[in-house]
Coordinates of N, CA and C and ligand atoms in Angstrom, one line a residue:
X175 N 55.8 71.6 212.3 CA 55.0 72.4 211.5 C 56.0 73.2 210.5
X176 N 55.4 73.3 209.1 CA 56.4 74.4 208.4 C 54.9 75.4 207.9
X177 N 55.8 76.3 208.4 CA 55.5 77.6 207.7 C 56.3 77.9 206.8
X178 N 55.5 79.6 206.2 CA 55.9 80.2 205.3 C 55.9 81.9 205.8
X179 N 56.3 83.2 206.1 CA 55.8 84.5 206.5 C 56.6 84.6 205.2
X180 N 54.9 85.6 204.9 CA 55.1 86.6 203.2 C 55.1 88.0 203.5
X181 N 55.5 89.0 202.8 CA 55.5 90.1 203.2 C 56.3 91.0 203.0
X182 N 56.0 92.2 202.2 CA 57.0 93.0 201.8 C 58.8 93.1 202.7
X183 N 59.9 93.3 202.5 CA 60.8 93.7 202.8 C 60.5 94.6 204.1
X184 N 60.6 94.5 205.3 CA 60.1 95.5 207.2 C 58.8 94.9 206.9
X185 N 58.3 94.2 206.7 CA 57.1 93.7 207.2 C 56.9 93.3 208.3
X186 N 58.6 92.5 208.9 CA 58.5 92.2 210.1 C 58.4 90.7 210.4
X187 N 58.8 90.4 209.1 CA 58.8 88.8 209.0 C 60.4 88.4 209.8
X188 N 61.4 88.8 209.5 CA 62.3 88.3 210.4 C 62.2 88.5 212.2
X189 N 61.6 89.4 212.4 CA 61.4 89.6 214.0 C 60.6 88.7 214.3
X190 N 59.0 88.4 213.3 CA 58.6 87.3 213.8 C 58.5 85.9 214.0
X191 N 59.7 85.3 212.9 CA 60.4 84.2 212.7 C 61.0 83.9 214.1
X192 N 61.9 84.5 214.5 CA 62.6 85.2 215.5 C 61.9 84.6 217.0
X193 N 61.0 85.1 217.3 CA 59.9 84.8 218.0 C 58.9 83.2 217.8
X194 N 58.8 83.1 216.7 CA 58.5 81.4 216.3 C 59.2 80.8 216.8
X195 N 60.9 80.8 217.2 CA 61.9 79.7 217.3 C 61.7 80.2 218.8
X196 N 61.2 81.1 219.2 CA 61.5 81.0 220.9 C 60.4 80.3 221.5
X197 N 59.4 80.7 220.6 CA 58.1 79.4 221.5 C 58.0 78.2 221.2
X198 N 58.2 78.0 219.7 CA 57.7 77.0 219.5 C 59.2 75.8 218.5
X199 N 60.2 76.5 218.6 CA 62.0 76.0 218.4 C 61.8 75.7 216.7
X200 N 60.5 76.6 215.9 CA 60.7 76.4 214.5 C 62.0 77.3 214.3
X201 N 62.5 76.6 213.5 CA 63.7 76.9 213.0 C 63.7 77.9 211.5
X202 N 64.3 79.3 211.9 CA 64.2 80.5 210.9 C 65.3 80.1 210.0
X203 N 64.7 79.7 208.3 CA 65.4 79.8 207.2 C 65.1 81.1 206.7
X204 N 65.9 81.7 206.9 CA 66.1 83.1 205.8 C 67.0 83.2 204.8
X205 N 66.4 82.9 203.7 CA 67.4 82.8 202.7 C 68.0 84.8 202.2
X206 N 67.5 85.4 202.7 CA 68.8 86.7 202.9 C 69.7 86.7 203.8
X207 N 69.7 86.0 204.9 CA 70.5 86.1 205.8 C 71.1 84.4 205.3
X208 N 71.1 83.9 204.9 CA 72.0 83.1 204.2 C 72.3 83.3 203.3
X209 N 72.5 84.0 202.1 CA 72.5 84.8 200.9 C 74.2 86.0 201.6
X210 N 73.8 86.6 202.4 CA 74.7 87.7 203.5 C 75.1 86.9 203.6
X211 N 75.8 85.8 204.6 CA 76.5 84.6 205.0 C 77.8 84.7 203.7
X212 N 76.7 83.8 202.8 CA 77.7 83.4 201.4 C 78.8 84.9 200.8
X213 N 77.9 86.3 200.9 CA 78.6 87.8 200.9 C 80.0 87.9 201.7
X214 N 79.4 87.8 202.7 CA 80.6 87.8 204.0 C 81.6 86.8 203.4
X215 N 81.3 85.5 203.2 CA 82.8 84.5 203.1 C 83.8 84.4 201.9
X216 N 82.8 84.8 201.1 CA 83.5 85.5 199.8 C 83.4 84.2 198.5
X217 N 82.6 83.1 199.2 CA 82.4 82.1 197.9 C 81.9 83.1 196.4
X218 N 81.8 81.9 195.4 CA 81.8 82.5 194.6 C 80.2 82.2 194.1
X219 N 79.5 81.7 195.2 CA 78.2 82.3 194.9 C 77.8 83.5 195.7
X220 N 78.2 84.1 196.9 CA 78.5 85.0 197.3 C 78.7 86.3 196.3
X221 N 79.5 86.3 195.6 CA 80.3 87.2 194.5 C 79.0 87.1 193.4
X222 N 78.3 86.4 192.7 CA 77.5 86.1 192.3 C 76.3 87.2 192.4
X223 N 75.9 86.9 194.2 CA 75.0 87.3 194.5 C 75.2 89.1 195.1
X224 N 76.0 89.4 195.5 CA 76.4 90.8 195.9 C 75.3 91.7 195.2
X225 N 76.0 91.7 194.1 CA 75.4 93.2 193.0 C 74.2 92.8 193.3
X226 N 73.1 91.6 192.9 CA 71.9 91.6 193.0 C 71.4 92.2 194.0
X227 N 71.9 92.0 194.8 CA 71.2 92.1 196.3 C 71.3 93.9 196.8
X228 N 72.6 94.3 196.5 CA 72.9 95.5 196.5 C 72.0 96.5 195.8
X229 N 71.4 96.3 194.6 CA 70.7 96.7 193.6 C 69.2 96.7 193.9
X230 N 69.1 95.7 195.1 CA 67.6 95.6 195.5 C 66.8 94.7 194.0
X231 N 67.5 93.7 193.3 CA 66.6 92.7 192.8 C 67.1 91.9 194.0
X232 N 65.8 90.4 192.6 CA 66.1 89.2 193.2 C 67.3 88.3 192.4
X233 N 68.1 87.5 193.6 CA 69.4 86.3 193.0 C 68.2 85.1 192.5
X234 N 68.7 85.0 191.2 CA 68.0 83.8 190.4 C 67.4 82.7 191.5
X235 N 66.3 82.2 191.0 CA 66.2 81.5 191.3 C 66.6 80.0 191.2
X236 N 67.5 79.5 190.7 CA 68.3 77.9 191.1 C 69.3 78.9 191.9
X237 N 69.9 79.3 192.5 CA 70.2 79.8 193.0 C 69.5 79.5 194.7
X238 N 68.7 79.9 194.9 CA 68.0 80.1 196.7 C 67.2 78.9 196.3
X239 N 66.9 78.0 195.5 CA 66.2 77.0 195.5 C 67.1 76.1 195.8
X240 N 68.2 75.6 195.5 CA 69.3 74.8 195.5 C 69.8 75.3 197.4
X241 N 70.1 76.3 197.5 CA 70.3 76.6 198.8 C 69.3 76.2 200.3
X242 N 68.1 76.5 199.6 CA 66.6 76.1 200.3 C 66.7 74.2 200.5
X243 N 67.0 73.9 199.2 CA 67.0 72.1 199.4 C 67.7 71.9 200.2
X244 N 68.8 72.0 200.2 CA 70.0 71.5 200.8 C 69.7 71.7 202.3
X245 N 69.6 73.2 202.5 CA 69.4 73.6 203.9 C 68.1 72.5 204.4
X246 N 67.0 72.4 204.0 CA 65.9 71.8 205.1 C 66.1 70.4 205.2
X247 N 67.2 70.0 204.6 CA 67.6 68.4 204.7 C 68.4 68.6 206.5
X248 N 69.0 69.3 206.6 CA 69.8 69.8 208.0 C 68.7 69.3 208.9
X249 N 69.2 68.3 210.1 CA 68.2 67.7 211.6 C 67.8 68.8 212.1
X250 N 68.1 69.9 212.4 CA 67.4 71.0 213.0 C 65.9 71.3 212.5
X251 N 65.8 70.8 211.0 CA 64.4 71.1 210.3 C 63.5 70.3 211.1
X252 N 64.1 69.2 211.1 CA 63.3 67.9 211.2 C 62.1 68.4 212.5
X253 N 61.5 69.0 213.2 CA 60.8 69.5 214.4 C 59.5 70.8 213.8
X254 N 60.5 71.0 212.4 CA 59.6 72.4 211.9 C 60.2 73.4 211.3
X255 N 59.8 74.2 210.8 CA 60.4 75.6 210.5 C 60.0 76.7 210.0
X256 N 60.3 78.0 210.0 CA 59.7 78.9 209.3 C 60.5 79.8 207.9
X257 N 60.1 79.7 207.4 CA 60.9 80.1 205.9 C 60.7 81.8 206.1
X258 N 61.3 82.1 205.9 CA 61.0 83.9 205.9 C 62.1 84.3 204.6
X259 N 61.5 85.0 204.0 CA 62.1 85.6 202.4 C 62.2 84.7 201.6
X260 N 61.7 83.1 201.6 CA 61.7 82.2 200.4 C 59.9 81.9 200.5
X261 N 59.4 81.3 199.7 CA 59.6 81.5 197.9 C 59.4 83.0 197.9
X262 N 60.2 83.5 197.2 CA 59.9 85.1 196.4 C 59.2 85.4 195.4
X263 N 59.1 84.4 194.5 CA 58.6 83.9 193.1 C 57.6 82.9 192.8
X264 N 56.8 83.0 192.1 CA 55.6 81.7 191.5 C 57.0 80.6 191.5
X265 N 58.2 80.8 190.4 CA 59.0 79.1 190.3 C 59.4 78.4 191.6
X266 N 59.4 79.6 192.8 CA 60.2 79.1 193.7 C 59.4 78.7 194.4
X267 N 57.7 79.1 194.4 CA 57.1 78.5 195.3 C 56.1 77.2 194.7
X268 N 56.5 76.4 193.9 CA 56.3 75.4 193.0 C 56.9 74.3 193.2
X269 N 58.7 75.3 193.0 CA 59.9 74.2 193.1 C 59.6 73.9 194.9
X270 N 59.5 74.6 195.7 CA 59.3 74.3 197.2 C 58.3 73.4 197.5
X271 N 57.5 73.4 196.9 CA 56.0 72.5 197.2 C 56.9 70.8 196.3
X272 N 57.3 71.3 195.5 CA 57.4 69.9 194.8 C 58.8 69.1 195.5
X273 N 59.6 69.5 196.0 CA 60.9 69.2 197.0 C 60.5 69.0 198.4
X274 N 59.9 69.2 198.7 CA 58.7 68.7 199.7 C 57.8 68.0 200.0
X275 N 57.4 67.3 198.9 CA 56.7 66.3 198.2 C 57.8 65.1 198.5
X276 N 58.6 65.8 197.8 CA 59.9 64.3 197.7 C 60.2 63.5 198.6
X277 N 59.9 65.0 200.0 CA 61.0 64.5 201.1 C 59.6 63.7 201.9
X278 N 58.5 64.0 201.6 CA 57.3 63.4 202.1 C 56.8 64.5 203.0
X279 N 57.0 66.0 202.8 CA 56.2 66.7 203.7 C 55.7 67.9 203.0
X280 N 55.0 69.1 203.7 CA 54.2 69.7 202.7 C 54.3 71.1 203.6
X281 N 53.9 72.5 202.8 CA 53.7 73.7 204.0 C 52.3 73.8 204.9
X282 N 52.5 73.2 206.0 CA 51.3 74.1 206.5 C 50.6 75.2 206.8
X283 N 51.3 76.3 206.6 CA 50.6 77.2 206.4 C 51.0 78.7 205.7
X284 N 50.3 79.3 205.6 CA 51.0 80.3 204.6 C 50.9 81.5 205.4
X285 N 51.7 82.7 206.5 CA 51.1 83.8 207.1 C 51.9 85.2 206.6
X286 N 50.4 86.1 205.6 CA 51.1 87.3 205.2 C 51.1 87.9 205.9
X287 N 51.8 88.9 206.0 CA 52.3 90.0 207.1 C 51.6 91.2 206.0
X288 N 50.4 91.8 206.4 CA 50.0 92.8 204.9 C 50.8 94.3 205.6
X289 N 51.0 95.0 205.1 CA 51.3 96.3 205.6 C 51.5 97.4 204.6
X290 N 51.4 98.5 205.1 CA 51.0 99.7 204.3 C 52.0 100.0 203.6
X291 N 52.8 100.0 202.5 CA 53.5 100.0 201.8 C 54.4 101.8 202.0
X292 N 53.8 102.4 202.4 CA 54.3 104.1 203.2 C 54.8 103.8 203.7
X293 N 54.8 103.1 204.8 CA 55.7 103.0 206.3 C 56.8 101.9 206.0
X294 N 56.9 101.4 205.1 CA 57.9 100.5 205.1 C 59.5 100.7 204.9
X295 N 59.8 102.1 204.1 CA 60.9 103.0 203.6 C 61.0 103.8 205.3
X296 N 60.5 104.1 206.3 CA 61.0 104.7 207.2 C 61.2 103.2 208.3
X297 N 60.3 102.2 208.4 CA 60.8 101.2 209.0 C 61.8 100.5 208.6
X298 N 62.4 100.5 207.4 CA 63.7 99.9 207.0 C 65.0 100.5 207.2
X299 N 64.5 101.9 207.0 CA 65.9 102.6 206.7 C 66.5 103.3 208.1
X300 N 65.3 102.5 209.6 CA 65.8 102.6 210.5 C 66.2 101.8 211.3
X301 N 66.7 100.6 210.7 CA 67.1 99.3 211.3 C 68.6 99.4 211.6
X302 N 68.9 98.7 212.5 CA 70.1 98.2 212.8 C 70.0 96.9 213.9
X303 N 71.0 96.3 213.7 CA 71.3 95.0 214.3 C 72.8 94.9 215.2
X304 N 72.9 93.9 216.2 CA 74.3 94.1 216.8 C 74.6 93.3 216.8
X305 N 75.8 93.8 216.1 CA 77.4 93.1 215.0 C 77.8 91.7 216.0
X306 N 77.5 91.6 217.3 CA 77.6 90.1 218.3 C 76.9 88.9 217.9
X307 N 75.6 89.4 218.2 CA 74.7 88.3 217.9 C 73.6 88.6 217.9
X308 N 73.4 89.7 216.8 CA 72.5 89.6 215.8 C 70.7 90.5 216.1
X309 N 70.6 90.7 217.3 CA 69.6 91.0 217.8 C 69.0 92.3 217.4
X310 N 67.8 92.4 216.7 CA 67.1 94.0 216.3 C 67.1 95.1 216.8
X311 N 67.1 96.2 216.1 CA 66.8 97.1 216.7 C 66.3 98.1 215.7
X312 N 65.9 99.7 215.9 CA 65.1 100.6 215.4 C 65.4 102.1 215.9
X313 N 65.8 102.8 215.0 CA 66.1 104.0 215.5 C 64.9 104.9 216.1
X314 N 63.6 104.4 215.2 CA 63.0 105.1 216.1 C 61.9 104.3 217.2
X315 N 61.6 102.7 216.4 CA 60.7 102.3 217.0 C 61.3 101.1 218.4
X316 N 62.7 100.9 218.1 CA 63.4 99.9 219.4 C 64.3 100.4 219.6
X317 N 64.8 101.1 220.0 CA 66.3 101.4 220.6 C 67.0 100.6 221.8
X318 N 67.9 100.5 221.9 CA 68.2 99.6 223.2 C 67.8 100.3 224.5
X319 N 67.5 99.7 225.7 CA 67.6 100.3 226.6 C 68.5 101.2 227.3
X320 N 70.0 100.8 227.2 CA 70.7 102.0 227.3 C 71.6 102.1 225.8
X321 N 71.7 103.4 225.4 CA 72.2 103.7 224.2 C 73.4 103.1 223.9
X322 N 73.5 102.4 222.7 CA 75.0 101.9 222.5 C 75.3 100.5 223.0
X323 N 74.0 100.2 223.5 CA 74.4 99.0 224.5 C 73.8 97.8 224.1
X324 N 74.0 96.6 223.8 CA 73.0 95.8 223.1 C 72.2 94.7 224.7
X325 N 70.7 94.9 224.5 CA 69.9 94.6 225.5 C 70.0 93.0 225.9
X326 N 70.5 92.0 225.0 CA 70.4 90.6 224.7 C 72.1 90.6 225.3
X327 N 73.3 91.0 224.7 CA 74.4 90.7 224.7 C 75.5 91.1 225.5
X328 N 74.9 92.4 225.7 CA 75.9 93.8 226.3 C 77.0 93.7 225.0
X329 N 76.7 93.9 223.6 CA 77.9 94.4 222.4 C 77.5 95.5 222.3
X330 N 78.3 96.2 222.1 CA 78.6 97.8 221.9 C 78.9 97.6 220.3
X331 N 78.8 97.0 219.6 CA 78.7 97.0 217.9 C 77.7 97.1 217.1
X332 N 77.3 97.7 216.1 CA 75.9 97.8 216.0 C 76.5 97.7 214.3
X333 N 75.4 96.7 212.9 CA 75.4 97.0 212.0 C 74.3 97.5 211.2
X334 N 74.4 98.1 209.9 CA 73.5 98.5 209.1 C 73.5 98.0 207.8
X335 N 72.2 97.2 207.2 CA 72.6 96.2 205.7 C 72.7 97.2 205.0
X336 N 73.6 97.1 204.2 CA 73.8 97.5 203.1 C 72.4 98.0 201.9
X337 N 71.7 96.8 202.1 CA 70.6 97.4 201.3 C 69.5 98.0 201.9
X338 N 69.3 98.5 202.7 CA 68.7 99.3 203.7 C 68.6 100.6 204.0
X339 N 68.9 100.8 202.4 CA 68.6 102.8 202.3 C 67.9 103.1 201.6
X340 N 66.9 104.0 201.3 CA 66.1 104.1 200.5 C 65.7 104.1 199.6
X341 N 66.9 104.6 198.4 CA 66.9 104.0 197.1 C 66.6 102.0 196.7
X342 N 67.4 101.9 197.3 CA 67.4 100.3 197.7 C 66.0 99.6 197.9
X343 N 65.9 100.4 198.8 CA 64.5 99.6 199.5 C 63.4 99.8 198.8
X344 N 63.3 100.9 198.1 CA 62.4 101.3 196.6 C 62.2 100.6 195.4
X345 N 63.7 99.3 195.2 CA 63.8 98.8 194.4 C 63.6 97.2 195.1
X346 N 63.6 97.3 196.2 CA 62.9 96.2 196.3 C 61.4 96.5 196.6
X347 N 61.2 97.0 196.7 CA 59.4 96.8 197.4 C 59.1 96.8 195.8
X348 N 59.8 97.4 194.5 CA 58.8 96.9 193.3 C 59.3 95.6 192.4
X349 N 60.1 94.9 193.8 CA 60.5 93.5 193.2 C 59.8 92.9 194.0
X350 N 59.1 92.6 195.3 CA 57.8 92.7 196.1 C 56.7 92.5 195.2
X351 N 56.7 93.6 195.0 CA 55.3 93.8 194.1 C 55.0 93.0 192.6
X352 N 56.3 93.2 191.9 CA 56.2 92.5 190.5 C 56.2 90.6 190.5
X353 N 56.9 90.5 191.5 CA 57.2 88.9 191.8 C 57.0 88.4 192.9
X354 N 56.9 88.9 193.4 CA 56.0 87.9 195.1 C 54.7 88.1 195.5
X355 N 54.0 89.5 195.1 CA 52.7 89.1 195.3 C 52.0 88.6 194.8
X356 N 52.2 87.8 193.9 CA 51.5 87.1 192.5 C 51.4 85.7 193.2
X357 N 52.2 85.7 194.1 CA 52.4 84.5 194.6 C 51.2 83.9 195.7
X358 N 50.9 84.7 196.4 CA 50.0 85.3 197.3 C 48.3 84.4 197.2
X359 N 48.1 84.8 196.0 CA 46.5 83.9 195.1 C 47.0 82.2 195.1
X360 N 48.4 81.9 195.0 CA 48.5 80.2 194.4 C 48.5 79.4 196.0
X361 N 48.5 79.9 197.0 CA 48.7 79.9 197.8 C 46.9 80.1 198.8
X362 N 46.6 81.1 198.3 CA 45.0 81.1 198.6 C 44.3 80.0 197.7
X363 N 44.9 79.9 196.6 CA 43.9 78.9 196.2 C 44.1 76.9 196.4
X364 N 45.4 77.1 197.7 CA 45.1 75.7 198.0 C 44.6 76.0 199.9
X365 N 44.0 77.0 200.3 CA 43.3 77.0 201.4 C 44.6 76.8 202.2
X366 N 46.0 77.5 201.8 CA 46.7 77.8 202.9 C 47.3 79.3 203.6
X367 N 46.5 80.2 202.5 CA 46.8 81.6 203.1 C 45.9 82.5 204.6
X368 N 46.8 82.9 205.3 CA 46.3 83.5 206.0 C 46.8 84.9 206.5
X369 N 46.0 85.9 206.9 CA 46.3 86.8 206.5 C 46.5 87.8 207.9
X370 N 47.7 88.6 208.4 CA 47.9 89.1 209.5 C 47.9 90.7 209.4
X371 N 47.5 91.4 210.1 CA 47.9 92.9 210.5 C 49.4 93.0 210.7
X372 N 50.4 93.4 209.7 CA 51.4 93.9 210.1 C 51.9 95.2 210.4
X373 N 50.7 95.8 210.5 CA 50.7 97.8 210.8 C 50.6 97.3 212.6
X374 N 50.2 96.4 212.8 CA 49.6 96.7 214.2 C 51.0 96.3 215.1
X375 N 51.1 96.6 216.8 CA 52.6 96.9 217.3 C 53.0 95.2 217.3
X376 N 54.0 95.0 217.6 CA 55.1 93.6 217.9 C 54.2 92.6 218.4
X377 N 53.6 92.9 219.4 CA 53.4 92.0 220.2 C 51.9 91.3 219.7
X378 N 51.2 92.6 219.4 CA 50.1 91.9 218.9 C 50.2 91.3 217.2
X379 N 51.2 91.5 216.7 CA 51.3 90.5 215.6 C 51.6 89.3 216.3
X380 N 52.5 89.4 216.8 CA 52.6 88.0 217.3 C 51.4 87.0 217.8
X381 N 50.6 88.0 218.5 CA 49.0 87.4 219.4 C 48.6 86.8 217.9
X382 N 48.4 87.8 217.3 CA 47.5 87.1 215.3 C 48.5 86.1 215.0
X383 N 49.7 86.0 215.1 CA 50.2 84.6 214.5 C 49.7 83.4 215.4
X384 N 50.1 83.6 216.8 CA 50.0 82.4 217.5 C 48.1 82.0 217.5
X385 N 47.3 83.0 216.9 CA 46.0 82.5 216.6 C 46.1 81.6 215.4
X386 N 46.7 82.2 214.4 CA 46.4 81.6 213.4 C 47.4 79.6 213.3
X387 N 48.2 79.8 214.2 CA 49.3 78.6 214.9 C 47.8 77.6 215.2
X388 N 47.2 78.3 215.9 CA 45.8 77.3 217.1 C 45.1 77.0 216.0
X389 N 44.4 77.4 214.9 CA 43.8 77.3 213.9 C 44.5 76.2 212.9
X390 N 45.5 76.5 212.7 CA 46.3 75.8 211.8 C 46.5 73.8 212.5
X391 N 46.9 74.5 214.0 CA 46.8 72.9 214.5 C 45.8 72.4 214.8
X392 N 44.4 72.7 214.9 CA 43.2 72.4 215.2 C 42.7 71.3 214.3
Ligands
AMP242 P1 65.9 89.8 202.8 O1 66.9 89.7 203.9 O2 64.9 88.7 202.8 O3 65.3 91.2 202.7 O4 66.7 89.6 201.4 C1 67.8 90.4 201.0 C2 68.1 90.2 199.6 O5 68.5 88.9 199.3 C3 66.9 90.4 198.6 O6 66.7 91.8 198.3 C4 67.4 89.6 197.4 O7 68.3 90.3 196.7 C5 68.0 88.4 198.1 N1 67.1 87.3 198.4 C6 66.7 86.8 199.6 N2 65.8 85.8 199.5 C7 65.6 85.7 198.1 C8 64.8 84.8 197.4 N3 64.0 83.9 197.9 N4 64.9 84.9 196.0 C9 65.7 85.8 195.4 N5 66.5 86.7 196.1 C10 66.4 86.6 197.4

């Protein structure tokens, strides 16, 4: 199966990605967290992409399109996957449909994550993750069980993205708004959007996705 989770920046699409690969082994493409990757190693599409990202736009699109190709050609796709933060854009979710086509396959389904646009500046700007392997957390809504301690790993390292402070995250929710929800309708109008409570807690988003999973496979 391939999916797609839409959804502003803390929508909660990476946590539920996250959760897709544990039940069902769809494999999470996040082209920000591949985007970070390229940051960290210092290529020079890396260097490219920094400032954008730091600034809270979007990196061009031939850019995460070319990255997106390459990546779903990888055997790990081949079972399924869930895209989280790609297409961002009407081009990219065109060029995705039509590279998909190529390879002889298509998105099955489209799942927005809708959420209150308020809550999303205190849900971002209280994130952190551990510097080990990677696992969420929430200053106010997940903390680890014991403080400092990572619940998955036992790492005592904890990071914070860079673009995950307020100013930042202001400049993306109206790159959100200007260029990805437009996308939203092209997507409803081929009878693949569907539409989730992302205000509501963890678990029960998850319950609305794995409904809309039974729906989609039916
Ligand atoms: P994310 O981890 O999805 O919040 O993405 C972090 C940042 O990476 C974004 O604010 C953009 O600068 C960049 N980025 C990630 N995915 C895309 C995309 N599909 N198109 C353009 N820029 C992207």
């Amino acid at each position: 199966m391939k999916l797609i989770l839409l959804g502003p920046p803390g929508a909660g699409k990476g946590t539920q990605a996250k959760r897709l690969y544990d039940k069902h082994k769809l494999v999470q493409l996040s082209t920000g967290d591949m985007l970070r990757a390229e940051v960290a190693s210092g290529s020079e599409l890396g260097r490219q992409a920094k400032q954008v990202m730091e600034a809270g736009q979007l990196v061009s699109d031939e850019i995460v399109i070319g990255i997106i190709d390459h990546r779903i050609d990888a055997p790990d796709c081949k079972s399924g996957f869930v895209l989280d933060g790609f297409p961002r854009t009407e081009k990219q979710a065109v060029a995705l449909d039509e590279m998909l086509r190529k390879k002889g396959g298509k998105i099955d389904g489209v799942i927005e994550l809708a959420v209150d646009e308020a809550a999303l500046v205190e849900r971002i700007s209280g994130r952190f993750t551990c510097a080990k392997c990677g696992a969420g957390y929430h200053d106010k809504f997940q903390q680890p069980k014991k403080a400092g301690v990572c619940d998955v790993c036992g790492g005592t390292e904890f990071t914070r993205r860079k673009d995950d402070n307020a100013e930042t995250v202001k400049a993306r929710l109206v790159a959100y708004r200007q260029q990805t929800a437009p996308i939203l309708p092209y997507y409803k109008a081929k009878g693949l959007l569907h539409r989730v409570d992302g205000m509501a807690g963890l678990d029960q988003v998850t319950k609305e996705i794995e409904a809309v999973l039974s729906r989609i496979k039916s």
